[in-house]
PDB file of C-alpha atoms in Angstrom:
ATOM      1  CA  MET A   1      17.730 120.284  -4.580  1.00  0.00           C
ATOM      2  CA  PRO A   2      19.725 120.408  -7.660  1.00  0.00           C
ATOM      3  CA  TYR A   3      22.307 122.837  -7.341  1.00  0.00           C
ATOM      4  CA  TRP A   4      20.615 125.723  -7.813  1.00  0.00           C
ATOM      5  CA  SER A   5      23.335 128.715  -6.207  1.00  0.00           C
ATOM      6  CA  HIS A   6      25.693 129.066  -3.652  1.00  0.00           C
ATOM      7  CA  PRO A   7      22.698 131.243  -1.314  1.00  0.00           C
ATOM      8  CA  GLU A   8      20.290 128.907  -2.295  1.00  0.00           C
ATOM      9  CA  VAL A   9      21.512 126.256  -1.213  1.00  0.00           C
ATOM     10  CA  ASN A  10      23.017 127.241   2.082  1.00  0.00           C
ATOM     11  CA  GLU A  11      19.382 129.186   2.692  1.00  0.00           C
ATOM     12  CA  TYR A  12      17.693 125.392   2.239  1.00  0.00           C
ATOM     13  CA  ASN A  13      20.349 124.387   4.127  1.00  0.00           C
ATOM     14  CA  ASN A  14      19.055 126.333   6.956  1.00  0.00           C
ATOM     15  CA  LEU A  15      16.069 126.306   6.249  1.00  0.00           C
ATOM     16  CA  PHE A  16      16.102 122.421   6.872  1.00  0.00           C
ATOM     17  CA  LYS A  17      18.462 122.431  10.492  1.00  0.00           C
ATOM     18  CA  GLU A  18      15.653 124.765  11.856  1.00  0.00           C
ATOM     19  CA  ILE A  19      12.878 122.582  10.984  1.00  0.00           C
ATOM     20  CA  CYS A  20      15.861 119.880  12.444  1.00  0.00           C
ATOM     21  CA  ILE A  21      15.029 122.163  15.523  1.00  0.00           C
ATOM     22  CA  ALA A  22      11.052 121.952  15.864  1.00  0.00           C
ATOM     23  CA  THR A  23      11.157 118.615  14.936  1.00  0.00           C
ATOM     24  CA  SER A  24      13.615 117.284  17.685  1.00  0.00           C
ATOM     25  CA  LYS A  25      12.104 120.672  19.871  1.00  0.00           C
ATOM     26  CA  LYS A  26       8.455 118.509  19.320  1.00  0.00           C
ATOM     27  CA  LEU A  27       8.838 114.928  19.632  1.00  0.00           C
ATOM     28  CA  ASN A  28      11.869 115.543  22.556  1.00  0.00           C
ATOM     29  CA  VAL A  29      14.052 113.290  19.906  1.00  0.00           C
ATOM     30  CA  GLU A  30      17.516 114.319  18.089  1.00  0.00           C
ATOM     31  CA  VAL A  31      17.253 115.829  14.868  1.00  0.00           C
ATOM     32  CA  GLU A  32      20.282 116.033  12.449  1.00  0.00           C
ATOM     33  CA  LEU A  33      20.692 117.518   9.524  1.00  0.00           C
ATOM     34  CA  ILE A  34      23.671 116.290   6.295  1.00  0.00           C
ATOM     35  CA  PRO A  35      23.946 119.012   4.587  1.00  0.00           C
ATOM     36  CA  ILE A  36      23.822 119.148   1.045  1.00  0.00           C
ATOM     37  CA  MET A  37      26.588 120.293  -0.870  1.00  0.00           C
ATOM     38  CA  ARG A  38      28.487 121.629   1.989  1.00  0.00           C
ATOM     39  CA  PHE A  39      31.247 119.451   2.735  1.00  0.00           C
ATOM     40  CA  SER A  40      34.697 120.103   4.245  1.00  0.00           C
ATOM     41  CA  GLY A  41      38.180 118.562   3.692  1.00  0.00           C
ATOM     42  CA  LYS A  42      40.133 116.943   1.256  1.00  0.00           C
ATOM     43  CA  SER A  43      38.025 116.361  -2.424  1.00  0.00           C
ATOM     44  CA  GLN A  44      35.925 113.629  -2.690  1.00  0.00           C
ATOM     45  CA  ARG A  45      33.789 112.210  -5.011  1.00  0.00           C
ATOM     46  CA  ILE A  46      30.368 114.116  -5.428  1.00  0.00           C
ATOM     47  CA  ASP A  47      28.597 110.869  -6.466  1.00  0.00           C
ATOM     48  CA  ALA A  48      30.209 108.285  -3.760  1.00  0.00           C
ATOM     49  CA  ARG A  49      29.722 111.068  -1.263  1.00  0.00           C
ATOM     50  CA  LEU A  50      26.377 111.302  -1.803  1.00  0.00           C
ATOM     51  CA  ILE A  51      25.464 107.727  -1.976  1.00  0.00           C
ATOM     52  CA  GLU A  52      26.975 106.731   1.130  1.00  0.00           C
ATOM     53  CA  LYS A  53      25.054 109.982   3.373  1.00  0.00           C
ATOM     54  CA  ILE A  54      22.106 108.611   1.520  1.00  0.00           C
ATOM     55  CA  LYS A  55      22.848 104.818   2.900  1.00  0.00           C
ATOM     56  CA  GLU A  56      23.648 106.451   6.631  1.00  0.00           C
ATOM     57  CA  CYS A  57      20.413 108.690   6.635  1.00  0.00           C
ATOM     58  CA  ASP A  58      16.864 107.352   8.424  1.00  0.00           C
ATOM     59  CA  VAL A  59      15.034 109.228   6.422  1.00  0.00           C
ATOM     60  CA  PHE A  60      14.975 110.681   2.996  1.00  0.00           C
ATOM     61  CA  ILE A  61      13.493 114.216   1.689  1.00  0.00           C
ATOM     62  CA  ALA A  62      13.988 115.130  -1.197  1.00  0.00           C
ATOM     63  CA  ASP A  63      12.989 118.613  -3.604  1.00  0.00           C
ATOM     64  CA  ILE A  64      11.780 117.023  -7.632  1.00  0.00           C
ATOM     65  CA  THR A  65      11.309 120.468  -8.457  1.00  0.00           C
ATOM     66  CA  GLY A  66      12.822 120.195 -11.866  1.00  0.00           C
ATOM     67  CA  CYS A  67      13.640 115.950 -12.117  1.00  0.00           C
ATOM     68  CA  ASN A  68      16.798 117.403 -12.285  1.00  0.00           C
ATOM     69  CA  GLN A  69      18.370 114.119 -13.646  1.00  0.00           C
ATOM     70  CA  ASN A  70      20.841 113.819 -10.498  1.00  0.00           C
ATOM     71  CA  VAL A  71      18.297 114.275  -7.928  1.00  0.00           C
ATOM     72  CA  ILE A  72      15.663 111.704  -8.859  1.00  0.00           C
ATOM     73  CA  PHE A  73      18.828 108.478  -9.477  1.00  0.00           C
ATOM     74  CA  GLU A  74      19.838 110.049  -5.546  1.00  0.00           C
ATOM     75  CA  VAL A  75      15.799 109.386  -4.912  1.00  0.00           C
ATOM     76  CA  GLY A  76      16.049 105.922  -6.949  1.00  0.00           C
ATOM     77  CA  TYR A  77      18.727 105.630  -4.954  1.00  0.00           C
ATOM     78  CA  ALA A  78      16.971 105.881  -1.624  1.00  0.00           C
ATOM     79  CA  GLU A  79      13.568 104.351  -2.413  1.00  0.00           C
ATOM     80  CA  GLY A  80      15.955 100.618  -3.294  1.00  0.00           C
ATOM     81  CA  GLN A  81      17.778 101.245   0.041  1.00  0.00           C
ATOM     82  CA  ASP A  82      14.258 101.061   1.493  1.00  0.00           C
ATOM     83  CA  LYS A  83      14.716 104.467   3.170  1.00  0.00           C
ATOM     84  CA  PRO A  84      11.572 106.593   4.001  1.00  0.00           C
ATOM     85  CA  MET A  85      11.129 109.400   1.999  1.00  0.00           C
ATOM     86  CA  ILE A  86       8.927 112.942   1.975  1.00  0.00           C
ATOM     87  CA  LEU A  87       9.535 114.660  -1.815  1.00  0.00           C
ATOM     88  CA  ILE A  88       8.304 118.179  -2.164  1.00  0.00           C
ATOM     89  CA  LYS A  89       7.756 119.611  -6.145  1.00  0.00           C
ATOM     90  CA  ALA A  90       7.047 123.395  -6.872  1.00  0.00           C
ATOM     91  CA  GLU A  91       3.559 123.767  -7.567  1.00  0.00           C
ATOM     92  CA  GLN A  92       3.960 125.838 -10.408  1.00  0.00           C
ATOM     93  CA  ASP A  93       6.437 123.477 -11.886  1.00  0.00           C
ATOM     94  CA  GLU A  94       5.363 121.746 -15.050  1.00  0.00           C
ATOM     95  CA  THR A  95       7.811 118.975 -15.872  1.00  0.00           C
ATOM     96  CA  ILE A  96       6.981 115.531 -15.727  1.00  0.00           C
ATOM     97  CA  ALA A  97       8.298 113.201 -13.806  1.00  0.00           C
ATOM     98  CA  PRO A  98      10.001 110.300 -15.466  1.00  0.00           C
ATOM     99  CA  PHE A  99       8.248 106.670 -15.602  1.00  0.00           C
ATOM    100  CA  ASP A 100       7.860 104.822 -12.742  1.00  0.00           C
ATOM    101  CA  MET A 101       9.330 107.341 -11.046  1.00  0.00           C
ATOM    102  CA  ASP A 102       5.586 109.352 -11.701  1.00  0.00           C
ATOM    103  CA  LYS A 103       4.192 106.495  -8.953  1.00  0.00           C
ATOM    104  CA  LEU A 104       6.180 107.943  -6.421  1.00  0.00           C
ATOM    105  CA  GLN A 105       3.576 109.979  -3.847  1.00  0.00           C
ATOM    106  CA  TYR A 106       4.969 114.130  -3.574  1.00  0.00           C
ATOM    107  CA  ILE A 107       3.432 117.126  -2.037  1.00  0.00           C
ATOM    108  CA  PRO A 108       3.659 120.229  -4.495  1.00  0.00           C
ATOM    109  CA  TYR A 109       4.868 123.754  -2.484  1.00  0.00           C
ATOM    110  CA  ASP A 110       4.144 127.245  -3.841  1.00  0.00           C
ATOM    111  CA  LYS A 111       7.495 128.863  -4.575  1.00  0.00           C
ATOM    112  CA  ASN A 112       6.714 131.985  -4.767  1.00  0.00           C
ATOM    113  CA  VAL A 113       6.596 131.699  -0.287  1.00  0.00           C
ATOM    114  CA  TYR A 114       9.053 128.471  -0.442  1.00  0.00           C
ATOM    115  CA  TYR A 115      10.283 128.990   2.501  1.00  0.00           C
ATOM    116  CA  ASN A 116       7.166 129.114   4.475  1.00  0.00           C
ATOM    117  CA  ALA A 117       5.566 126.010   2.699  1.00  0.00           C
ATOM    118  CA  ILE A 118       8.427 124.115   2.775  1.00  0.00           C
ATOM    119  CA  LYS A 119       8.351 124.547   6.920  1.00  0.00           C
ATOM    120  CA  GLY A 120       4.949 124.179   7.791  1.00  0.00           C
ATOM    121  CA  VAL A 121       4.740 121.621   4.909  1.00  0.00           C
ATOM    122  CA  ILE A 122       8.533 118.878   5.840  1.00  0.00           C
ATOM    123  CA  THR A 123       8.002 119.977   9.623  1.00  0.00           C
ATOM    124  CA  ARG A 124       3.577 118.787   9.604  1.00  0.00           C
ATOM    125  CA  ASN A 125       5.296 115.694   7.261  1.00  0.00           C
ATOM    126  CA  LEU A 126       9.240 114.701   9.469  1.00  0.00           C
ATOM    127  CA  THR A 127       6.932 114.263  12.585  1.00  0.00           C
ATOM    128  CA  GLU A 128       4.589 112.043  11.311  1.00  0.00           C
ATOM    129  CA  LEU A 129       6.827 110.229   9.981  1.00  0.00           C
ATOM    130  CA  LEU A 130       9.163 109.709  12.902  1.00  0.00           C
ATOM    131  CA  LYS A 131       5.789 108.570  14.760  1.00  0.00           C
ATOM    132  CA  LYS A 132       4.778 106.055  12.942  1.00  0.00           C
ATOM    133  CA  GLU A 133       8.607 104.590  10.908  1.00  0.00           C
ATOM    134  CA  PHE A 134       9.956 104.638  14.399  1.00  0.00           C
ATOM    135  CA  LYS A 135       7.828 104.609  16.926  1.00  0.00           C
ATOM    136  CA  ILE A 136       8.329 107.949  18.177  1.00  0.00           C
ATOM    137  CA  ASN A 137       5.993 110.024  20.100  1.00  0.00           C
TER     138      ASN A 137
END
């Protein structure tokens, strides 16, 4: 997701922790979150750290609302790394994705009730993705 504000990033990380816990329980497998924009220790290059985390992840999830350039780059990098992806976008968002990015399927959610909307969309799709891509039942 793009960096909107510190409280919103915290809320997103909490939301995705809940999704990981729910999915872990449902599939009896450990699903771990690599939190966004929360790192500790020495200062590092943000782009290098993000690229490394994308390389490490098994599933890449991105909110492409607003078509933020950094997020678009990360989606392209994840696609180049052949990572299974789940892309979401607020249905109220009228921004147009860059050339070729508009070919990627995304799942709309209602930004007015985004917490529950995203939780439902991601939990459902992550569960299906893990079953199909990783043969987890």
